[in-house]
Amino acid sequence: SNEPLVIFTPSGKRGNFPVGTPILTAARQLGVDLDSVCGGRGICSKCQITPGVGEFSKHGVTVAPDALSEWNKVEQRYKDKRGLIDGRRLGCQATVQGDVVVDVPPESQVHKQVVRKGAEARDIVMNPTVKLYYIDVLEPDMHDPSGDLERLRDALKDQWGLENVHADLHILQEMQPILRKGGWKVTVAVHLGDEENAPRIMHIWPGYYEETVYGLAVDLGSTTIAAHLCDLQTGDVVASSGIMNPQIRFGEDLMSRVSYSMMNAGGAQEMTDAVREGMNALFVQIAIEAGIDKALIVDAVFVCNPVMHHLLLGIDPFELGQAPFALATSNAMRLRADDLDLSIHPSARVYLLPCIAGHVGADAAAVALAEAPDKSEELVLVVDVGTNAEILLGNTEKVLACSSPTGPAFEGAQISSGQRAAPGAIERVEIDPVTKEPRFRVIGSEIWSDEDGFDEAIATTGITGICGSGIIEMVAEMRLAGIVDAPGLIGAPEQTGTTRCFQDGRTYSYLVWDGSAEGGPKITVTNRDIREIQMAKAALYSGARLLMDKFDVDQVDRVVLAGAFGAHISPLHAMVLGMIPDAKLDAVTSAGNAAGTGARIALLNREARGEIEATVRRIHKIETAIEPRFQEHFVNASAIPNSVDPFPILNS
Ligand code: FES
């Protein structure tokens, strides 16, 4: 062909186009991902590209520096008014003049990748449910009467190919003055629709709307509610915020909330109201933090456990409190924010991820979305540690899931010196195997207890207790130093060779820190504490072991510790304790708040929603309560690390 060759990078897509073709047009025809909100009018600058100079070796094309047109008036005006980075052009204005290589920078791609910190599992690719479109609407004509909305819909169809777009009543109520104010040019936010809903206009602005719209990814936990506010065009998290779940006043853990609703008429409704009010307060807080109007929040995704799921929806969780633990629905939910009394944009949508089973909720589904065990060639065990541990084991062949009641010990509850993770809590521990002396670090300080400057470092916080990850290290170190034996008994001073072990009733305790001289606490580990940790870790391990039985394997390739707590667990100590199965230490990683990440993925990529729904349908649920082997594993797993299972890698 005599027509110039246009090659796009990074996609490598190429084609021949007549001289004078705008780059945006060429991109569209080749299916190159080049963004545009204004539809090529030189207003939005979303279409920025960088023309290549020199040789593009891969395709053997030598590019003439003048292969694109001179700057036209529209492009020049944009540059003078708003500025453009050197070397950048507006893809809708610059036209093809000869062979040219055109680079599409990440910001100009609609389906750009969002940076995901510390992620190995999967990237987030932008494909939001709500997008902005700038349109020219035909003015009304007495000789050809039609409604303003009809002409607006025609514009969306002709200029953007969007068909069957609906509008809520509030749009009709606002639309006419906005159309006239904008001189028949408006920007609309369109929800692109899904399995259950047609595309819908959510908002309308006169002229070109320069700002953006937002979405919320909400991790609704039984203790805390955490939300990320995301820019739906860039994918950036613009603010993150959290509050205590106000339902705490009805019961600290989920089962006490379920029983509150059983014992009190209207109790479930009270808890529903509390959580919705709490969330509205959180949304106000996060909008203030980001400096935006919360009416610009047009989409939200929620992940939560089954009980929170029901309470959020206003469904009595009664059935979840008793066998056979029937969910009202395990399907994903697509709702309007006002169905849940959430005061964000009046047309905002809410998506709830599907639940896996009566004990394995949408939070576990979100973890599966973020960590994608179903896409892993290696056999990966994903453990989300909380008062209930959600456990996934799988690879591309299949994925199994269960939950295991670990109890609150890992949150520091029911441990004599236990506390929540907060400044002053012991979080890192080492015990000298010869002297049996402990050294430790507390949250909020980098200095170890046997280093200079420790006293100053803890001057403001003091030493207040031991947090969950601290107690895991403590017990594991006690085992390594021979202070605790495999069945879990603390030795007498004669056996252990240290007077830190002292008689405490019928058993022995280990003294970690005596701050009583300064009016501080005396921090000890009692044999009852060891017992509590043994029960918690045995529950976790036996859940994982049961899934390994079902998979017919003795070892896993990778272990991912998910959840805020998981991020703080030392893999070595977790393995010494026999909390997680034997694996190479470097094969144990932490995924941070994977449920929150899963919520963000579902928020930013609408296809991920269908994907996780399909994945969840394929996950096999294992109910630990009816598996006889679970009890057997549990008994074996109360020993440290285990009375039956060998830990060959750990022991080598
Ligand atoms: Fe909007 Fe080019 S497409 S400026």
XYZ file of C-alpha atoms and ligand atoms in Angstrom:
656
model
C 0.000 0.000 0.000
C 1.144 3.542 -0.679
C -0.520 4.790 2.437
C 1.740 5.552 5.396
C 2.279 2.844 7.996
C 1.279 3.629 11.573
C 2.623 1.439 14.369
C 1.422 1.811 17.933
C 3.510 0.915 20.942
C 3.393 -0.765 23.372
C 0.642 -2.820 21.694
C 2.559 -3.310 18.436
C -0.697 -2.896 16.470
C -0.128 -1.484 12.986
C -1.963 -0.470 9.856
C -1.854 1.754 6.775
C -3.826 4.991 6.807
C -4.344 7.829 4.349
C -2.348 11.012 4.914
C -4.420 13.287 7.164
C -5.946 10.558 9.348
C -6.041 11.646 13.004
C -4.047 9.320 15.260
C -7.104 8.801 17.469
C -9.048 7.564 14.440
C -6.253 5.192 13.474
C -6.109 3.932 17.046
C -9.844 3.307 17.099
C -9.745 1.382 13.860
C -6.921 -0.832 15.050
C -8.477 -1.367 18.466
C -5.592 0.402 20.186
C -6.441 1.402 23.738
C -6.308 5.227 23.520
C -8.518 7.189 25.887
C -10.853 10.055 25.032
C -13.601 11.766 26.967
C -14.289 14.642 24.564
C -14.528 12.477 21.477
C -11.681 14.116 19.566
C -12.524 17.756 20.138
C -9.198 18.759 21.627
C -10.673 19.478 25.053
C -9.960 16.564 27.374
C -6.297 15.756 26.523
C -6.909 12.134 27.496
C -5.666 11.126 24.023
C -2.053 12.232 24.492
C 0.542 10.324 22.494
C 4.264 10.540 21.828
C 5.447 10.260 18.228
C 8.601 8.210 17.940
C 11.712 9.554 16.264
C 14.372 7.464 14.635
C 14.244 3.853 13.733
C 11.753 1.457 15.127
C 13.906 -1.565 14.785
C 11.429 -4.284 15.569
C 9.382 -3.428 12.551
C 12.183 -1.953 10.471
C 10.462 1.377 10.037
C 12.458 4.576 9.900
C 10.378 7.446 11.092
C 10.720 10.902 9.680
C 10.563 13.612 12.345
C 7.762 15.307 10.476
C 5.632 12.227 10.121
C 2.862 13.932 12.052
C 1.080 17.123 11.007
C 2.075 20.581 12.226
C 0.240 21.784 15.318
C -3.244 22.982 14.371
C -5.143 25.767 16.116
C -7.077 23.500 18.478
C -3.982 21.659 19.617
C -1.979 24.876 19.955
C -4.755 26.500 21.941
C -4.842 23.521 24.283
C -1.077 23.670 24.760
C -1.053 27.427 25.400
C -3.885 27.233 27.872
C -3.182 23.996 29.696
C 0.310 22.975 28.691
C 1.509 19.641 27.377
C 4.594 17.700 28.380
C 7.412 18.142 25.829
C 7.119 15.693 22.998
C 3.462 14.985 23.680
C 0.764 15.588 21.084
C -3.004 15.367 21.175
C -3.829 12.145 19.344
C -7.136 13.526 18.106
C -5.500 16.565 16.447
C -2.187 15.263 15.136
C -2.639 13.538 11.789
C -0.611 10.996 9.883
C 1.795 12.493 7.301
C 4.132 9.552 6.741
C 5.251 6.295 8.370
C 5.089 6.830 12.062
C 5.513 5.016 15.343
C 3.186 6.297 18.029
C 3.641 5.514 21.675
C 0.574 5.482 23.915
C 1.770 6.398 27.428
C 0.081 4.551 30.321
C -1.994 7.588 31.358
C -3.604 7.670 27.938
C -4.765 4.067 28.074
C -8.276 3.409 29.312
C -7.358 -0.089 30.372
C -4.204 0.980 32.093
C -2.602 -1.038 34.825
C -2.924 0.314 38.294
C 0.076 0.073 40.550
C -0.566 -2.537 43.181
C 1.903 -2.412 46.009
C 3.796 -5.581 46.798
C 1.654 -7.569 44.438
C 2.701 -10.730 42.754
C -0.675 -12.287 42.272
C -2.445 -10.131 39.724
C -2.454 -6.675 38.281
C -5.403 -4.361 38.304
C -6.429 -3.285 34.825
C -8.737 -0.279 34.606
C -12.157 -1.088 33.243
C -14.533 0.808 35.506
C -18.327 0.569 35.435
C -18.772 4.322 35.207
C -17.194 6.391 32.449
C -17.403 10.016 31.378
C -18.465 11.072 27.889
C -18.501 14.533 26.367
C -21.238 14.971 23.778
C -22.775 17.491 21.398
C -26.548 17.311 21.651
C -28.790 18.497 18.819
C -30.846 21.548 19.686
C -34.620 21.156 19.742
C -36.406 21.885 16.494
C -40.069 22.939 16.330
C -40.391 21.281 12.943
C -39.120 17.956 14.224
C -40.215 17.798 17.824
C -38.453 15.399 20.164
C -37.492 15.346 23.849
C -34.153 16.622 25.060
C -33.383 13.230 26.547
C -34.052 11.510 23.224
C -31.567 13.789 21.461
C -29.077 13.276 24.293
C -29.422 9.526 23.886
C -28.974 9.863 20.127
C -25.760 11.790 20.759
C -24.430 9.005 22.998
C -25.260 6.499 20.313
C -23.860 8.427 17.359
C -20.771 9.822 19.041
C -19.878 6.958 21.349
C -21.760 3.900 20.134
C -23.626 3.608 23.433
C -27.052 2.114 22.930
C -30.087 1.679 25.129
C -28.906 4.185 27.737
C -31.505 4.914 30.410
C -31.822 7.850 32.763
C -33.114 8.105 36.299
C -35.814 10.614 37.143
C -33.333 12.918 38.849
C -31.447 13.263 35.564
C -34.634 14.402 33.821
C -35.242 16.864 36.616
C -31.795 18.451 36.161
C -31.136 17.979 32.485
C -32.868 20.810 30.650
C -31.134 23.812 32.273
C -27.791 21.988 32.112
C -28.141 21.340 28.368
C -28.889 25.005 27.761
C -26.181 26.225 30.121
C -23.626 24.095 28.328
C -24.727 25.377 24.906
C -25.892 21.836 24.037
C -22.486 20.454 24.945
C -22.497 18.338 28.086
C -20.468 15.700 29.871
C -22.335 12.685 31.150
C -21.291 9.944 33.530
C -22.685 6.659 32.270
C -22.923 3.454 34.238
C -22.179 0.972 31.511
C -24.587 -1.648 32.782
C -24.136 -5.251 33.820
C -25.904 -8.607 33.817
C -28.925 -7.121 35.549
C -29.016 -3.481 34.536
C -29.105 -1.504 31.304
C -26.595 1.338 30.855
C -27.743 4.405 32.738
C -26.874 8.088 32.844
C -25.807 8.847 36.380
C -24.861 12.489 36.165
C -24.765 15.375 33.758
C -22.551 18.474 33.724
C -22.721 21.519 31.400
C -19.847 21.689 28.912
C -16.697 19.709 29.439
C -16.364 18.391 32.987
C -12.743 18.550 33.965
C -12.818 16.630 37.205
C -13.385 12.977 37.815
C -15.762 10.574 39.548
C -15.000 8.205 42.394
C -15.712 4.759 43.704
C -15.407 3.127 47.106
C -13.870 -0.239 47.929
C -15.176 -1.190 51.349
C -13.954 -4.003 53.560
C -16.725 -4.420 56.092
C -15.194 -6.378 58.929
C -16.802 -7.376 62.199
C -14.348 -5.200 64.118
C -13.409 -2.451 61.681
C -14.785 -0.995 58.493
C -12.100 0.166 56.090
C -12.682 2.048 52.850
C -10.506 3.121 49.942
C -11.696 5.997 47.800
C -10.543 5.476 44.223
C -10.463 7.799 41.224
C -12.436 5.897 38.600
C -10.387 7.341 35.740
C -6.847 6.847 37.022
C -7.485 4.020 39.493
C -5.514 5.903 42.152
C -6.492 5.472 45.785
C -7.053 9.105 46.765
C -7.941 8.475 50.396
C -8.211 5.568 52.810
C -9.995 5.617 56.081
C -11.427 3.288 58.692
C -13.699 3.229 61.719
C -14.674 0.699 64.358
C -17.753 -1.241 63.359
C -20.471 0.378 65.500
C -22.120 -3.033 65.872
C -19.448 -3.796 68.473
C -21.886 -2.552 71.068
C -24.160 -5.507 70.245
C -21.406 -8.043 70.730
C -17.689 -8.243 70.176
C -17.725 -11.276 67.915
C -20.093 -12.385 65.201
C -21.803 -15.162 67.115
C -22.693 -12.846 69.968
C -24.263 -10.533 67.394
C -26.205 -13.400 65.898
C -27.439 -14.305 69.373
C -28.293 -10.640 70.050
C -30.644 -10.779 67.100
C -32.111 -14.086 68.338
C -32.744 -12.754 71.830
C -34.012 -9.293 70.933
C -36.981 -8.538 68.731
C -35.819 -6.021 66.137
C -32.202 -6.673 67.076
C -31.098 -7.448 63.543
C -32.655 -4.210 62.304
C -30.867 -2.253 65.028
C -27.559 -3.723 63.904
C -28.372 -3.038 60.253
C -29.099 0.589 61.088
C -25.894 0.835 63.121
C -23.649 -0.459 60.377
C -25.261 1.702 57.703
C -24.990 4.816 59.868
C -21.390 3.956 60.621
C -20.648 3.633 56.954
C -22.254 6.936 56.099
C -20.108 8.576 58.763
C -17.054 6.882 57.288
C -17.932 8.113 53.784
C -18.273 11.683 55.043
C -14.895 11.339 56.726
C -13.165 9.926 53.650
C -14.660 12.582 51.349
C -13.439 15.329 53.658
C -10.015 13.730 53.756
C -9.882 13.653 49.940
C -11.405 17.123 49.665
C -14.224 15.978 47.381
C -17.996 16.149 47.364
C -19.316 12.727 48.352
C -22.007 13.063 45.702
C -19.181 12.358 43.240
C -18.977 8.805 44.565
C -20.886 6.828 41.939
C -19.893 3.221 42.569
C -19.066 1.081 45.578
C -17.946 -2.486 46.179
C -18.377 -4.255 49.498
C -16.663 -7.332 50.837
C -17.615 -8.894 54.156
C -18.201 -12.145 55.987
C -21.634 -13.808 55.715
C -23.033 -12.389 58.948
C -21.998 -8.823 58.094
C -23.294 -9.423 54.575
C -26.760 -10.269 55.918
C -26.792 -7.466 58.453
C -25.741 -4.931 55.823
C -28.558 -6.087 53.553
C -31.087 -6.032 56.396
C -31.467 -9.824 56.451
C -31.741 -11.488 59.849
C -28.591 -13.656 60.243
C -30.549 -16.195 62.326
C -29.972 -19.101 59.913
C -26.219 -18.485 59.917
C -26.121 -19.200 63.650
C -27.171 -22.832 63.336
C -26.537 -25.837 61.128
C -26.796 -26.182 58.196
C -25.753 -22.484 58.017
C -27.929 -21.525 55.062
C -27.219 -18.176 53.449
C -30.184 -16.166 52.175
C -28.220 -15.981 48.937
C -24.651 -16.693 48.018
C -24.905 -14.801 44.739
C -23.244 -11.487 44.077
C -25.583 -8.548 44.620
C -26.051 -5.512 42.384
C -27.909 -2.822 44.238
C -28.471 0.898 44.372
C -26.758 2.779 47.167
C -30.131 4.060 48.358
C -31.338 0.471 48.821
C -28.809 0.427 51.650
C -29.508 4.012 52.808
C -26.026 5.052 51.763
C -25.806 8.745 51.101
C -23.404 9.018 48.206
C -24.481 9.916 44.660
C -28.269 9.404 44.362
C -27.824 6.937 41.485
C -24.691 5.264 42.870
C -24.451 1.511 42.532
C -23.287 -1.051 45.028
C -21.764 -4.389 44.188
C -21.375 -7.139 46.778
C -19.069 -9.973 45.915
C -20.589 -13.456 46.102
C -20.285 -15.536 49.268
C -18.593 -18.916 49.043
C -20.558 -20.674 51.819
C -22.294 -20.097 55.145
C -18.968 -19.554 56.879
C -16.893 -18.391 53.972
C -18.018 -15.019 52.819
C -17.557 -12.373 50.194
C -14.343 -11.396 51.976
C -12.901 -14.807 51.141
C -14.144 -14.401 47.567
C -12.291 -11.086 47.445
C -9.142 -12.794 48.686
C -9.579 -15.370 45.919
C -9.931 -12.548 43.399
C -6.805 -10.784 44.647
C -4.604 -13.837 45.103
C -6.034 -15.828 42.194
C -5.187 -19.370 43.381
C -7.234 -20.582 40.403
C -4.633 -19.066 38.078
C -1.615 -20.457 39.903
C 0.329 -23.363 38.416
C 1.785 -24.012 41.853
C -0.373 -25.305 44.655
C -0.979 -22.271 46.827
C -2.448 -22.109 50.307
C -4.034 -18.759 51.150
C -4.842 -18.150 54.786
C -6.741 -15.115 56.002
C -6.169 -15.094 59.735
C -8.828 -13.589 61.949
C -11.181 -14.866 64.631
C -12.272 -17.151 61.858
C -9.568 -18.258 59.479
C -10.657 -18.459 55.870
C -8.516 -20.937 54.016
C -8.190 -21.481 50.276
C -6.070 -24.161 48.682
C -5.780 -24.523 44.972
C -4.195 -24.249 41.603
C -5.424 -24.105 38.029
C -6.922 -27.571 38.465
C -9.279 -26.757 41.364
C -9.716 -24.590 44.426
C -10.985 -25.728 47.823
C -12.175 -23.475 50.632
C -13.041 -23.817 54.287
C -13.164 -21.734 57.395
C -11.866 -22.688 60.769
C -12.777 -21.182 64.132
C -9.429 -19.930 65.436
C -11.023 -17.778 68.136
C -9.743 -14.413 69.301
C -6.358 -15.531 70.722
C -4.430 -14.103 67.752
C -6.039 -10.753 68.480
C -4.545 -10.922 71.943
C -7.832 -11.828 73.632
C -7.850 -14.572 76.301
C -4.074 -14.223 76.643
C -3.037 -13.028 80.111
C -0.804 -10.225 78.804
C -2.490 -10.073 75.415
C -3.701 -6.921 73.729
C -4.637 -5.599 70.300
C -1.785 -4.423 68.107
C -1.119 -0.865 69.341
C 1.912 1.178 70.412
C 3.520 -0.377 73.452
C 2.619 -3.963 72.520
C 5.450 -6.469 72.176
C 5.514 -7.545 68.525
C 8.958 -9.118 67.945
C 10.675 -11.558 70.276
C 13.917 -13.491 70.447
C 14.921 -15.794 73.285
C 18.568 -16.760 73.743
C 18.693 -20.569 73.649
C 21.554 -20.642 76.177
C 20.687 -17.956 78.737
C 16.908 -18.159 78.058
C 16.837 -14.355 78.273
C 14.274 -12.625 76.057
C 14.820 -9.524 73.970
C 11.928 -7.845 72.252
C 10.638 -4.842 70.369
C 7.378 -3.011 70.902
C 5.110 -1.441 68.299
C 6.123 2.160 67.755
C 9.838 1.668 68.380
C 12.678 0.257 66.287
C 14.968 -0.412 69.222
C 15.313 -3.836 70.841
C 14.961 -4.112 74.602
C 18.656 -4.944 75.111
C 19.916 -2.023 73.002
C 20.969 1.441 74.105
C 18.190 3.970 73.979
C 15.408 1.441 74.587
C 14.125 3.243 77.683
C 13.896 6.555 75.809
C 12.303 4.850 72.819
C 9.449 3.470 74.904
C 9.164 6.487 77.195
C 5.824 7.587 75.740
C 4.180 4.220 75.155
C 5.621 2.055 77.917
C 5.399 -1.715 77.541
C 1.750 -2.612 77.741
C 1.331 -6.218 76.660
C 1.835 -8.687 73.819
C -0.022 -8.444 70.510
C -1.087 -11.384 68.339
C 2.003 -11.602 66.167
C 4.097 -11.084 69.313
C 2.490 -14.019 71.086
C 3.118 -16.253 68.069
C 6.812 -15.346 68.150
C 6.928 -15.644 71.906
C 5.570 -19.190 72.021
C 7.691 -20.286 69.062
C 10.826 -18.810 70.651
C 9.983 -20.462 73.956
C 9.743 -23.766 72.111
C 13.061 -23.183 70.299
C 14.766 -22.271 73.567
C 13.435 -25.380 75.301
C 11.262 -23.460 77.743
C 8.143 -25.144 76.400
C 8.029 -28.783 75.371
C 6.259 -30.239 72.357
C 3.014 -31.010 74.244
C 2.981 -27.359 75.376
C 4.101 -27.410 78.991
C 6.353 -24.726 80.425
C 9.253 -26.344 82.302
C 10.244 -25.807 85.929
C 13.357 -23.660 86.643
C 15.399 -26.813 87.298
C 14.441 -28.172 83.868
C 14.831 -24.972 81.880
C 17.775 -23.535 83.788
C 16.202 -20.116 84.245
C 14.447 -18.490 87.163
C 12.298 -16.647 84.642
C 10.214 -19.814 84.824
C 8.304 -19.741 88.048
C 5.600 -21.739 89.753
C 2.220 -20.189 89.044
C -0.496 -22.309 90.643
C -0.306 -25.850 89.357
C 1.787 -24.970 86.293
C 4.732 -22.752 85.462
C 4.857 -19.341 83.818
C 7.641 -17.475 82.041
C 8.465 -13.913 83.032
C 9.097 -11.675 80.006
C 9.278 -8.251 81.612
C 8.783 -6.894 85.064
C 7.847 -3.256 84.941
C 6.240 -3.226 88.371
C 9.052 -1.157 89.934
C 8.094 1.699 87.588
C 4.373 1.108 88.043
C 4.181 -0.822 84.774
C 2.780 -4.277 84.167
C 4.429 -7.582 84.797
C 4.361 -9.393 81.467
C 4.332 -13.154 81.679
C 3.335 -16.066 79.516
C 1.268 -18.578 81.450
C 0.646 -22.189 80.587
C -2.974 -21.244 79.917
C -1.752 -18.727 77.321
C 0.209 -21.486 75.612
C -2.916 -23.621 75.647
C -4.974 -20.869 73.995
C -2.391 -20.412 71.262
C -2.227 -24.169 70.749
C -5.992 -24.288 70.206
C -5.961 -21.349 67.803
C -3.043 -22.567 65.753
C -4.376 -26.132 65.739
C -7.677 -24.889 64.301
C -5.839 -23.039 61.568
C -3.504 -25.896 60.767
C -6.176 -28.574 60.760
C -8.296 -26.539 58.343
C -5.338 -26.301 55.993
C -4.454 -29.963 56.519
C -8.002 -31.038 55.767
C -7.892 -29.224 52.448
C -4.530 -30.851 51.720
C -6.143 -34.272 52.359
C -8.865 -33.423 49.890
C -6.197 -32.450 47.412
C -4.303 -35.610 48.293
C -1.001 -33.825 48.947
C 1.416 -33.659 51.879
C 2.988 -30.394 50.915
C 2.049 -27.099 49.307
C 4.251 -25.031 47.012
C 3.398 -21.617 48.401
C 1.716 -20.145 51.455
C 0.148 -16.683 51.399
C -0.715 -15.064 54.709
C -3.494 -12.584 54.058
C -5.212 -10.033 56.243
C -3.882 -7.156 58.260
C -2.771 -9.604 60.917
C -1.218 -12.025 58.435
C 1.076 -9.260 57.237
C 2.720 -9.146 60.663
C 3.249 -12.836 61.204
C 6.805 -14.106 60.965
C 6.740 -17.134 58.636
C 9.497 -18.884 60.554
C 7.707 -18.606 63.867
C 4.363 -19.593 62.386
C 5.992 -22.734 61.073
C 7.900 -23.534 64.288
C 4.555 -23.339 66.005
C 2.986 -25.611 63.408
C 0.410 -22.984 62.571
C 0.927 -23.345 58.847
C 2.092 -26.445 56.983
C 5.738 -27.093 56.315
C 7.052 -25.142 53.330
C 10.209 -23.398 52.205
C 10.479 -20.176 54.181
C 10.833 -18.054 51.078
C 7.655 -19.635 49.745
C 5.683 -18.018 52.562
C 4.625 -14.483 51.723
C 2.274 -11.921 53.098
C -0.460 -10.354 50.982
C -1.549 -7.594 53.348
C -5.232 -6.810 53.177
C -6.052 -9.105 50.275
C -9.804 -8.777 50.831
C -9.503 -4.998 50.454
C -7.418 -5.466 47.329
C -10.057 -7.801 45.919
C -12.681 -5.133 46.551
C -10.523 -2.604 44.678
C -10.102 -4.952 41.729
C -13.872 -5.471 41.493
C -14.384 -1.724 41.763
C -11.951 -0.784 39.026
C -12.588 -3.637 36.640
C -16.140 -4.612 35.859
C -15.108 -7.797 34.086
C -13.432 -8.998 37.277
C -16.918 -9.157 38.798
C -18.164 -11.798 36.398
C -14.833 -13.537 36.709
C -14.968 -13.943 40.483
C -18.594 -15.036 40.294
C -17.569 -17.814 37.915
C -14.598 -18.724 40.116
C -16.709 -18.892 43.253
C -19.166 -21.237 41.545
C -16.236 -23.560 40.895
C -14.737 -23.437 44.408
C -15.440 -26.589 46.403
C -16.556 -25.773 49.921
C -15.482 -28.061 52.713
C -17.470 -27.875 55.939
C -14.955 -28.581 58.723
C -17.687 -29.328 61.290
C -18.813 -32.482 59.495
C -15.374 -33.819 58.585
C -14.196 -36.455 61.107
C -10.594 -35.957 59.966
C -10.717 -32.365 61.122
C -10.921 -33.462 64.768
C -8.088 -35.922 64.263
C -5.884 -33.250 62.686
C -6.850 -30.847 65.429
C -5.688 -33.179 68.190
C -2.384 -33.832 66.430
C -1.900 -30.149 65.699
C -2.126 -29.041 69.308
C 1.436 -30.282 69.821
C 4.192 -27.867 68.825
C 4.637 -28.148 65.896
C 2.642 -31.402 65.525
C 2.555 -34.851 67.058
C 2.197 -36.689 63.761
C 2.973 -34.584 60.713
C 6.698 -34.250 60.088
C 8.016 -30.810 59.182
C 10.892 -31.944 56.945
C 11.766 -28.552 55.490
C 11.574 -26.808 58.841
C 13.749 -29.461 60.466
C 16.414 -29.410 57.768
Fe -10.086 14.795 23.933
Fe -8.133 14.504 22.153
S -9.759 13.214 22.553
S -8.397 16.065 23.526
